[in-house]
Amino acid sequence: MAGREDGVRRAGVSRAGGSVWAQELLDHLRPTGRDVRRVVTWLADAVQGTAALRDDTGTLVAGTWAPMDEDLVAAVAAGRIASAAWEGQGRHLRLVRVEWPNRPSAGVLSVSRETPFDRHASDIVMHTVQVIELLLRAGETAAAGRRLARATSDLRLAILQLLMVEDTVSARRVAAGLWPGLLDTDTACVHVVEGTAEDRDRLAEECIEATGERALVVLCPAVEQHVIVVTPGEAEAQDLRSLIGPRPHTYLGGSARQSLARTATAYGQAVSALAVAHFRPDKSAVYAERTHPERLIDPAALRDWTDRLLRPLDTLAHHTRAELLATTRLGLEFTAVNTAKVLGVSRNTVRARMERVEALLRADFADLTARAVVHLALNTQVSLADAPAGTGASDASPLSLCDLLSGPAMHTWAQDLLARLDQNTRDLRRTVRTWIAEGGNAERAAQTLGVHAQTVREHVRSAEPVLERQLLAGGADLYEVVLAHLAVGDLDQPDLHETKPGLPDSLVHR
């Protein structure tokens, strides 16, 4: 039934205005306007009535659904009829089938108004159905794209986590399917790119584009501002440095070249270099091989001592041993929470693995001196793994930790490092020594020193630029300072050989 001209004008669908409503409808296909609910709202306004959309399950997607014959609705949804018209109780109703992407059934669009549907109103409804179906297909495509991107991101993270626990064979096998040749290398560098949390996804995409997918790009699961990039070659590292140049508030830290099995070590180096990058004009830094304590000790003797200390772990299966060592290396550098996120395991799993290492080594990781000594052994294991076994220390008279730390080079280095603290009138050296002895606990150190806990924290913070090492953050810098105290005799050496039947809750790794 054709409506009168004035009725058509009231419906907003006059012939003169046909191009107007068509343009408005097309505007909903623009990237900024793609919303099915907005289209349904627009339709109701365009026909001066009401409109509602239900999906294939009968769930209301948009609008307000008016009571009607559900058998008729089911017939339209099932495709037995493409559309239906109904008139009664002072209103005119149209039901139109809406194809739903990748669904066995269809949805239904209902449009109701007080005046009859003329040709122009019917055109609006039918064209709106086409737009809705286009938007639904586009949404499904976009959703599929997001699912694919998420799956790809998860796969990249899984590969990194396999590298972190030294399972390079599985990592290569997983990578081969999607990125052939990605890990066809014996060595690689790890880079950590830091931006803003809001811009990280875009930053990761640019890292992938810049390296031409020749690098493993992973969204860091522990720090929401970080993107981790494993770069097989120097060209990819240069691409990353070029990328961060023009970007504000973006920094790059890189590791020294390591074997793939030492990815966890390389990651720790990259994080350390990233801290330095914040103070560099070019916003990038590579891990500097400064004078570390292990380089001041006779390599053969240090290798023999390391082998003796870590020997209890040799009884484990290779995979289990690698898993425990990788977890402990990261756990000594970072918090249990961040270690768990990087490895893709629970915090309790990290603690359980480290407690097992504690039991095997008869160590107490609540003691900073024990942590520093085990950290020294793990670093030595990595740095001297490819070196031949030494003969500097015989089995008849093995050198102890005290012997290793009391060598002239080591003692001189430790004295020079700690002497920097003597120049401060606040006796920073005493505060730092007491704080270390109390396991890095400012409250307990304050009770021992008879000062406020905040004073202890301020003294330790003031010691950081003097020593050129981060102390409050923990990790390798702190352990070097601990070893310096052990070398000069300012702290008692940890007892790693006394059997402990069990570790109380106070000794659980935090």
Coordinates of C-alpha atoms in Angstrom, one line a residue:
M1 CA 0.0 0.0 0.0
A2 CA 1.5 3.3 -1.1
G3 CA 1.5 6.1 1.5
R4 CA 0.5 9.6 0.9
E5 CA 3.1 12.2 0.1
D6 CA 2.8 13.9 3.4
G7 CA 3.1 10.6 5.2
V8 CA 6.2 9.8 3.2
R9 CA 7.7 13.1 4.1
R10 CA 7.0 12.4 7.8
A11 CA 8.9 9.2 7.4
G12 CA 11.9 11.1 6.1
V13 CA 12.1 9.0 3.0
S14 CA 10.8 11.3 0.2
R15 CA 12.1 11.0 -3.3
A16 CA 14.0 14.2 -2.9
G17 CA 15.6 13.0 0.2
G18 CA 16.5 9.5 -1.1
S19 CA 20.1 10.4 -1.7
V20 CA 20.3 11.8 1.8
W21 CA 19.2 8.6 3.6
A22 CA 21.4 6.5 1.3
Q23 CA 24.4 8.6 2.1
E24 CA 23.7 8.4 5.8
L25 CA 23.4 4.6 5.5
L26 CA 26.7 4.3 3.6
D27 CA 28.4 6.4 6.2
H28 CA 27.9 3.5 8.6
L29 CA 30.3 1.5 6.5
R30 CA 33.1 3.9 7.2
P31 CA 35.8 2.5 9.5
T32 CA 34.8 5.0 12.3
G33 CA 31.1 4.1 12.1
R34 CA 31.0 0.4 11.8
D35 CA 28.5 -0.5 14.6
V36 CA 25.5 -2.7 13.9
R37 CA 23.6 -1.3 16.9
R38 CA 24.0 2.2 15.6
V39 CA 22.7 1.1 12.2
V40 CA 19.6 -0.4 13.9
T41 CA 19.1 2.8 15.8
W42 CA 19.4 4.9 12.6
L43 CA 16.9 2.6 10.8
A44 CA 14.3 3.2 13.5
D45 CA 14.8 6.9 13.2
A46 CA 14.8 6.8 9.4
V47 CA 11.4 5.1 9.2
Q48 CA 10.0 6.9 12.3
G49 CA 9.3 3.7 14.1
T50 CA 11.1 1.0 16.0
A51 CA 13.7 -1.6 14.9
A52 CA 15.3 -4.6 16.6
L53 CA 17.8 -7.2 15.6
R54 CA 18.1 -10.8 17.0
D55 CA 20.9 -13.2 16.1
D56 CA 20.6 -16.8 15.1
T57 CA 20.1 -17.9 18.7
G58 CA 17.3 -15.4 19.3
T59 CA 19.5 -13.2 21.4
L60 CA 18.7 -9.5 21.1
V61 CA 21.6 -7.7 19.5
A62 CA 20.2 -4.2 19.1
G63 CA 16.9 -2.3 19.6
T64 CA 13.8 -3.2 21.5
W65 CA 12.0 -6.4 20.5
A66 CA 8.2 -6.0 20.3
P67 CA 5.9 -9.0 21.1
M68 CA 5.0 -10.9 17.9
D69 CA 4.2 -14.3 16.5
E70 CA 7.3 -16.3 17.3
D71 CA 6.3 -19.0 14.8
L72 CA 6.5 -16.4 12.1
V73 CA 9.9 -15.2 13.3
A74 CA 11.2 -18.8 13.3
A75 CA 10.0 -19.3 9.7
V76 CA 11.9 -16.2 8.6
A77 CA 15.0 -17.3 10.6
A78 CA 14.9 -20.8 9.1
G79 CA 14.6 -19.5 5.6
R80 CA 11.2 -20.9 4.9
I81 CA 10.3 -17.4 4.0
A82 CA 12.7 -14.5 3.2
S83 CA 10.5 -11.8 4.8
A84 CA 7.1 -11.2 6.3
A85 CA 4.7 -8.4 6.7
W86 CA 2.0 -8.1 9.4
E87 CA -0.5 -5.4 10.3
G88 CA -2.6 -5.1 13.4
Q89 CA -3.2 -3.2 16.6
G90 CA -2.5 0.1 14.9
R91 CA 1.0 -0.8 13.7
H92 CA 2.7 -2.2 10.6
L93 CA 5.5 -4.8 11.0
R94 CA 8.2 -6.1 8.7
L95 CA 10.4 -9.1 9.5
V96 CA 13.5 -9.7 7.3
R97 CA 16.0 -12.6 7.4
V98 CA 19.6 -11.5 8.2
E99 CA 22.4 -13.9 7.2
W100 CA 24.8 -14.5 10.1
P101 CA 28.4 -15.3 9.1
N102 CA 29.6 -18.8 9.8
R103 CA 26.3 -19.7 11.6
P104 CA 23.9 -22.6 10.6
S105 CA 20.9 -20.3 11.1
A106 CA 20.1 -16.7 10.4
G107 CA 19.0 -13.7 12.4
V108 CA 15.9 -11.6 12.1
L109 CA 15.4 -7.8 11.7
S110 CA 12.0 -6.5 12.8
V111 CA 10.9 -3.0 11.9
S112 CA 7.6 -1.5 13.1
R113 CA 5.8 1.8 12.5
E114 CA 2.4 3.3 12.7
T115 CA 2.1 4.1 9.0
P116 CA 2.2 1.6 6.2
F117 CA 5.5 0.7 4.5
D118 CA 5.7 2.4 1.1
R119 CA 8.3 1.7 -1.5
H120 CA 10.9 4.1 -0.1
A121 CA 10.5 2.8 3.4
S122 CA 10.8 -0.7 2.1
D123 CA 14.0 0.3 0.2
I124 CA 15.5 1.7 3.4
V125 CA 14.8 -1.6 5.3
M126 CA 16.2 -3.8 2.5
H127 CA 19.3 -1.7 2.0
T128 CA 19.8 -1.6 5.8
V129 CA 19.7 -5.4 5.9
Q130 CA 22.5 -5.5 3.3
V131 CA 24.6 -3.0 5.3
I132 CA 24.0 -5.0 8.5
E133 CA 25.1 -8.2 6.7
L134 CA 28.2 -6.5 5.4
L135 CA 29.1 -5.2 8.9
L136 CA 28.6 -8.7 10.4
R137 CA 30.9 -10.2 7.8
A138 CA 33.4 -7.5 8.3
G139 CA 33.2 -8.0 12.1
E140 CA 33.7 -11.7 11.7
T141 CA 36.7 -11.2 9.4
A142 CA 38.1 -8.7 11.9
A143 CA 37.5 -11.1 14.8
A144 CA 39.1 -13.9 12.9
G145 CA 42.1 -11.6 12.2
R146 CA 42.3 -10.8 15.9
R147 CA 42.2 -14.5 16.8
L148 CA 44.9 -15.3 14.3
A149 CA 47.0 -12.4 15.6
R150 CA 46.5 -13.5 19.2
A151 CA 47.3 -17.1 18.3
T152 CA 50.5 -16.0 16.5
S153 CA 51.5 -13.8 19.4
D154 CA 50.9 -16.8 21.8
L155 CA 53.0 -19.0 19.6
R156 CA 55.9 -16.5 19.6
L157 CA 55.7 -16.4 23.4
A158 CA 55.8 -20.2 23.6
I159 CA 58.9 -20.3 21.4
L160 CA 60.6 -17.8 23.7
Q161 CA 59.6 -19.7 26.8
L162 CA 61.1 -22.9 25.3
L163 CA 64.3 -21.0 24.7
M164 CA 64.3 -19.7 28.2
V165 CA 64.4 -23.2 29.6
E166 CA 67.1 -24.2 27.1
D167 CA 64.8 -26.5 25.1
T168 CA 66.1 -25.3 21.7
V169 CA 65.1 -28.4 19.9
S170 CA 61.4 -27.9 20.7
A171 CA 61.7 -24.2 20.0
R172 CA 63.1 -24.8 16.5
R173 CA 60.4 -27.4 15.8
V174 CA 57.6 -25.0 16.8
A175 CA 59.0 -22.1 14.9
A176 CA 59.7 -24.1 11.7
G177 CA 56.0 -24.4 10.8
L178 CA 55.3 -20.6 10.5
W179 CA 58.8 -19.0 10.3
P180 CA 61.1 -21.4 8.5
G181 CA 64.7 -20.6 9.2
L182 CA 64.0 -18.2 12.1
L183 CA 66.1 -20.2 14.6
D184 CA 68.6 -21.7 12.1
T185 CA 71.4 -20.2 14.1
D186 CA 73.6 -21.2 17.0
T187 CA 73.8 -17.8 18.6
A188 CA 71.6 -14.7 18.9
C189 CA 71.2 -11.5 20.8
V190 CA 68.2 -10.5 22.8
H191 CA 66.9 -7.0 22.7
V192 CA 64.2 -5.4 24.9
V193 CA 62.4 -2.4 23.4
E194 CA 60.5 -0.2 25.8
G195 CA 57.7 2.1 24.9
T196 CA 54.3 2.9 26.4
A197 CA 51.8 0.3 27.4
E198 CA 49.2 1.9 25.2
D199 CA 51.4 1.9 22.1
R200 CA 53.0 -1.5 22.6
D201 CA 51.0 -3.5 20.1
R202 CA 51.9 -1.0 17.3
L203 CA 55.5 -1.0 18.5
A204 CA 55.6 -4.8 18.2
E205 CA 54.2 -4.6 14.7
E206 CA 56.8 -2.1 13.6
C207 CA 59.5 -4.3 15.1
I208 CA 58.2 -7.2 12.9
E209 CA 58.1 -5.0 9.9
A210 CA 61.5 -3.5 10.5
T211 CA 63.2 -6.9 10.9
G212 CA 61.2 -8.5 8.0
E213 CA 60.2 -11.3 10.3
R214 CA 63.8 -12.4 10.5
A215 CA 63.6 -12.0 14.3
L216 CA 61.4 -13.4 17.1
V217 CA 59.2 -10.6 18.3
V218 CA 57.4 -11.2 21.6
L219 CA 55.1 -9.1 23.8
C220 CA 56.8 -9.3 27.2
P221 CA 54.4 -11.2 29.6
A222 CA 56.0 -9.5 32.6
V223 CA 56.3 -5.8 31.8
E224 CA 53.5 -4.3 29.7
Q225 CA 55.8 -1.6 28.2
H226 CA 58.3 -4.1 26.9
V227 CA 58.7 -6.0 23.6
I228 CA 61.3 -8.8 23.6
V229 CA 63.2 -9.4 20.3
V230 CA 65.5 -12.3 19.6
T231 CA 67.8 -11.2 16.7
P232 CA 69.9 -13.9 15.0
G233 CA 72.0 -11.3 13.0
E234 CA 73.4 -7.9 13.4
A235 CA 71.3 -6.5 10.6
E236 CA 68.1 -7.0 12.6
A237 CA 69.7 -5.3 15.6
Q238 CA 70.5 -2.3 13.4
D239 CA 67.0 -2.2 12.1
L240 CA 65.7 -2.0 15.7
R241 CA 68.1 0.9 16.5
S242 CA 66.8 2.7 13.4
L243 CA 63.3 2.1 14.5
I244 CA 63.5 3.7 18.0
G245 CA 65.4 6.8 16.7
P246 CA 62.4 8.9 15.7
R247 CA 60.0 7.5 18.3
P248 CA 59.7 9.5 21.5
H249 CA 59.9 7.7 24.9
T250 CA 61.2 4.5 23.2
Y251 CA 64.4 2.8 24.4
L252 CA 66.4 -0.2 23.4
G253 CA 68.6 -2.5 25.4
G254 CA 70.6 -5.3 23.8
S255 CA 72.6 -8.3 25.1
A256 CA 75.9 -9.7 24.2
R257 CA 75.7 -12.5 21.6
Q258 CA 74.9 -15.8 23.4
S259 CA 74.0 -19.3 22.3
L260 CA 70.3 -20.0 22.0
A261 CA 70.5 -22.2 25.1
R262 CA 71.5 -19.1 27.0
T263 CA 68.5 -17.0 26.0
A264 CA 67.6 -16.4 29.7
T265 CA 71.1 -15.0 30.4
A266 CA 70.8 -12.8 27.3
Y267 CA 67.4 -11.5 28.4
G268 CA 68.9 -10.5 31.8
Q269 CA 71.7 -8.6 30.0
A270 CA 69.2 -6.8 27.7
V271 CA 67.1 -5.6 30.7
S272 CA 70.3 -4.4 32.4
A273 CA 71.3 -2.5 29.2
L274 CA 67.8 -1.0 28.9
A275 CA 68.3 0.8 32.2
V276 CA 71.5 2.4 30.8
A277 CA 69.7 3.3 27.5
H278 CA 67.4 5.8 29.4
F279 CA 70.5 8.0 29.9
R280 CA 71.9 7.7 26.4
P281 CA 71.3 10.4 23.7
D282 CA 70.5 7.7 21.1
K283 CA 68.2 5.9 23.6
S284 CA 69.9 2.5 23.1
A285 CA 72.6 0.5 24.8
V286 CA 74.3 -2.8 24.6
Y287 CA 75.3 -4.8 27.6
A288 CA 78.8 -3.8 28.7
E289 CA 81.3 -6.4 29.7
R290 CA 82.5 -4.4 32.7
T291 CA 84.9 -6.0 35.3
H292 CA 82.7 -8.6 36.9
P293 CA 84.0 -10.6 39.9
E294 CA 84.1 -13.9 38.1
R295 CA 86.6 -12.4 35.6
L296 CA 89.0 -11.7 38.5
I297 CA 89.2 -15.3 39.7
D298 CA 91.4 -18.0 38.2
P299 CA 89.1 -19.6 35.6
A300 CA 90.2 -23.2 36.2
A301 CA 89.7 -22.9 40.0
L302 CA 86.4 -21.1 39.5
R303 CA 85.2 -23.8 37.1
D304 CA 86.2 -26.6 39.5
W305 CA 84.4 -24.9 42.4
T306 CA 81.3 -24.3 40.2
D307 CA 81.2 -27.9 39.2
R308 CA 81.4 -29.0 42.8
L309 CA 78.7 -26.6 44.0
L310 CA 76.2 -27.5 41.2
R311 CA 77.1 -31.2 41.2
P312 CA 73.9 -32.2 43.1
L313 CA 71.9 -31.1 40.1
D314 CA 73.8 -33.5 37.8
T315 CA 71.7 -36.4 39.1
L316 CA 68.6 -34.9 37.5
A317 CA 67.4 -35.6 34.0
H318 CA 68.7 -33.2 31.5
H319 CA 65.4 -31.5 30.8
T320 CA 64.6 -31.2 34.5
R321 CA 68.1 -29.8 35.3
A322 CA 67.8 -27.2 32.5
E323 CA 64.4 -26.2 33.7
L324 CA 65.5 -25.7 37.3
L325 CA 68.6 -23.8 36.3
A326 CA 66.8 -21.5 33.9
T327 CA 64.1 -20.8 36.5
T328 CA 66.7 -20.1 39.2
R329 CA 68.8 -17.8 36.9
L330 CA 65.7 -15.7 36.3
G331 CA 64.4 -16.0 39.8
L332 CA 67.6 -14.6 41.2
E333 CA 67.4 -11.7 38.8
F334 CA 63.7 -10.8 39.0
T335 CA 60.8 -11.3 41.3
A336 CA 58.9 -14.6 41.4
V337 CA 55.9 -13.0 39.8
N338 CA 57.8 -11.6 36.8
T339 CA 59.8 -14.8 36.4
A340 CA 56.6 -16.8 36.3
K341 CA 55.2 -14.5 33.6
V342 CA 58.3 -14.7 31.5
L343 CA 58.4 -18.5 31.7
G344 CA 54.6 -19.0 31.4
V345 CA 54.2 -20.9 34.6
S346 CA 52.6 -20.1 37.9
R347 CA 54.3 -18.2 40.7
N348 CA 54.0 -21.3 42.9
T349 CA 55.8 -23.3 40.2
V350 CA 58.7 -20.8 40.3
R351 CA 58.9 -21.0 44.0
A352 CA 58.7 -24.8 44.0
R353 CA 61.5 -25.1 41.5
M354 CA 63.7 -22.7 43.4
E355 CA 63.0 -24.5 46.7
R356 CA 64.1 -27.7 45.0
V357 CA 67.4 -26.1 44.0
E358 CA 67.8 -24.7 47.5
A359 CA 67.4 -28.2 48.9
L360 CA 69.8 -29.8 46.4
L361 CA 72.4 -27.1 47.0
R362 CA 71.7 -26.9 50.7
A363 CA 71.4 -23.2 50.3
D364 CA 69.1 -20.6 51.8
F365 CA 67.9 -18.1 49.2
A366 CA 66.6 -15.8 51.9
D367 CA 70.3 -15.1 52.6
L368 CA 71.6 -12.6 50.2
T369 CA 75.1 -14.0 50.5
A370 CA 73.8 -17.4 49.5
R371 CA 71.9 -15.9 46.5
A372 CA 75.1 -14.0 45.4
V373 CA 77.2 -17.1 45.6
V374 CA 74.8 -19.3 43.7
H375 CA 74.4 -16.5 41.2
L376 CA 78.2 -16.5 40.8
A377 CA 78.2 -20.2 40.1
L378 CA 75.4 -20.0 37.5
N379 CA 77.1 -17.1 35.7
T380 CA 80.3 -19.1 35.7
Q381 CA 78.5 -22.1 34.3
V382 CA 77.3 -20.0 31.4
S383 CA 80.5 -18.0 30.7
L384 CA 82.8 -21.0 31.0
A385 CA 80.5 -23.7 29.6
D386 CA 82.6 -24.1 26.4
A387 CA 86.0 -23.8 28.1
P388 CA 87.9 -27.0 28.8
A389 CA 88.0 -28.3 32.4
G390 CA 90.8 -26.7 34.3
T391 CA 93.5 -28.3 36.3
G392 CA 94.1 -25.4 38.6
A393 CA 92.4 -27.0 41.5
S394 CA 93.0 -30.7 42.2
D395 CA 90.4 -33.0 43.8
A396 CA 92.8 -33.6 46.8
S397 CA 92.8 -30.0 47.8
P398 CA 89.9 -28.2 46.1
L399 CA 89.8 -24.4 46.6
S400 CA 87.0 -23.1 48.8
L401 CA 84.9 -20.0 48.1
C402 CA 87.1 -18.2 50.6
D403 CA 90.2 -19.1 48.6
L404 CA 88.6 -17.9 45.4
L405 CA 87.5 -14.6 46.8
S406 CA 90.8 -13.8 48.6
G407 CA 92.9 -13.6 45.5
P408 CA 94.9 -10.4 45.0
A409 CA 92.9 -9.2 42.0
M410 CA 89.5 -9.9 43.6
H411 CA 90.5 -8.4 46.9
T412 CA 91.8 -5.2 45.3
W413 CA 88.6 -4.8 43.2
A414 CA 86.4 -5.3 46.3
Q415 CA 88.4 -2.8 48.3
D416 CA 88.3 -0.2 45.6
L417 CA 84.6 -0.6 45.1
L418 CA 83.5 -0.4 48.7
A419 CA 86.0 2.4 49.5
R420 CA 83.8 4.7 47.4
L421 CA 81.2 4.5 50.2
D422 CA 83.8 5.7 52.9
Q423 CA 83.8 9.2 51.4
N424 CA 80.2 9.8 52.6
T425 CA 79.8 11.2 56.1
R426 CA 76.6 9.2 56.6
D427 CA 78.5 6.0 56.9
L428 CA 76.8 4.5 53.9
R429 CA 79.1 1.5 54.0
R430 CA 77.9 0.4 57.4
T431 CA 74.2 0.8 56.3
V432 CA 74.7 -1.2 53.1
R433 CA 76.6 -3.9 55.0
T434 CA 73.9 -4.2 57.6
W435 CA 71.1 -4.1 55.1
I436 CA 72.7 -7.0 53.1
A437 CA 73.2 -9.0 56.3
E438 CA 69.5 -8.6 57.1
G439 CA 68.5 -10.0 53.7
G440 CA 67.8 -6.7 52.1
N441 CA 65.1 -5.9 54.8
A442 CA 65.1 -2.2 55.7
E443 CA 63.0 -2.7 58.8
R444 CA 65.3 -5.3 60.4
A445 CA 68.4 -3.3 59.3
A446 CA 66.9 -0.2 61.0
Q447 CA 66.4 -2.1 64.2
T448 CA 70.0 -3.3 64.2
L449 CA 71.3 0.2 63.4
G450 CA 68.9 2.1 65.7
V451 CA 67.5 4.3 62.9
H452 CA 64.3 4.7 61.0
A453 CA 63.6 2.2 58.1
Q454 CA 63.2 5.1 55.7
T455 CA 66.8 6.3 56.6
V456 CA 68.1 2.8 55.7
R457 CA 66.3 3.0 52.3
E458 CA 67.6 6.5 51.7
H459 CA 71.2 5.4 52.5
V460 CA 71.0 2.4 50.2
R461 CA 69.5 4.5 47.4
S462 CA 72.3 7.1 47.9
A463 CA 74.9 4.3 47.6
E464 CA 73.6 3.3 44.2
P465 CA 75.1 6.2 42.1
V466 CA 78.3 5.9 44.2
L467 CA 78.7 2.3 43.4
E468 CA 77.2 2.7 39.9
R469 CA 75.0 -0.3 40.6
Q470 CA 71.3 -0.9 41.4
L471 CA 70.8 -2.3 44.8
L472 CA 67.1 -1.9 45.7
A473 CA 66.1 -3.6 42.5
G474 CA 68.1 -6.7 43.3
G475 CA 69.8 -8.9 40.7
A476 CA 73.3 -9.0 39.4
D477 CA 74.4 -5.5 40.5
L478 CA 73.4 -6.3 44.1
Y479 CA 75.2 -9.6 44.1
E480 CA 78.4 -8.0 42.9
V481 CA 78.3 -5.7 45.9
V482 CA 77.6 -8.7 48.2
L483 CA 80.6 -10.6 46.8
A484 CA 82.8 -7.5 47.4
H485 CA 81.8 -7.6 51.1
L486 CA 82.6 -11.3 51.2
A487 CA 86.0 -10.7 49.6
V488 CA 87.1 -8.1 52.2
G489 CA 85.6 -10.1 55.1
D490 CA 82.8 -7.6 56.0
L491 CA 80.2 -10.4 55.8
D492 CA 80.3 -14.0 56.8
Q493 CA 80.4 -16.5 54.0
P494 CA 77.2 -18.6 53.6
D495 CA 77.2 -22.2 54.6
L496 CA 76.1 -24.1 51.5
H497 CA 77.0 -27.5 52.9
E498 CA 75.0 -27.9 56.1
T499 CA 72.1 -30.2 55.4
K500 CA 68.7 -28.6 56.1
P501 CA 65.8 -31.1 56.5
G502 CA 63.3 -28.5 55.3
L503 CA 62.9 -24.8 54.7
P504 CA 60.4 -22.9 56.9
D505 CA 57.9 -20.5 55.3
S506 CA 60.2 -17.6 56.1
L507 CA 62.8 -18.9 53.7
V508 CA 60.5 -19.3 50.7
H509 CA 61.7 -17.2 47.7
R510 CA 59.7 -14.0 47.5

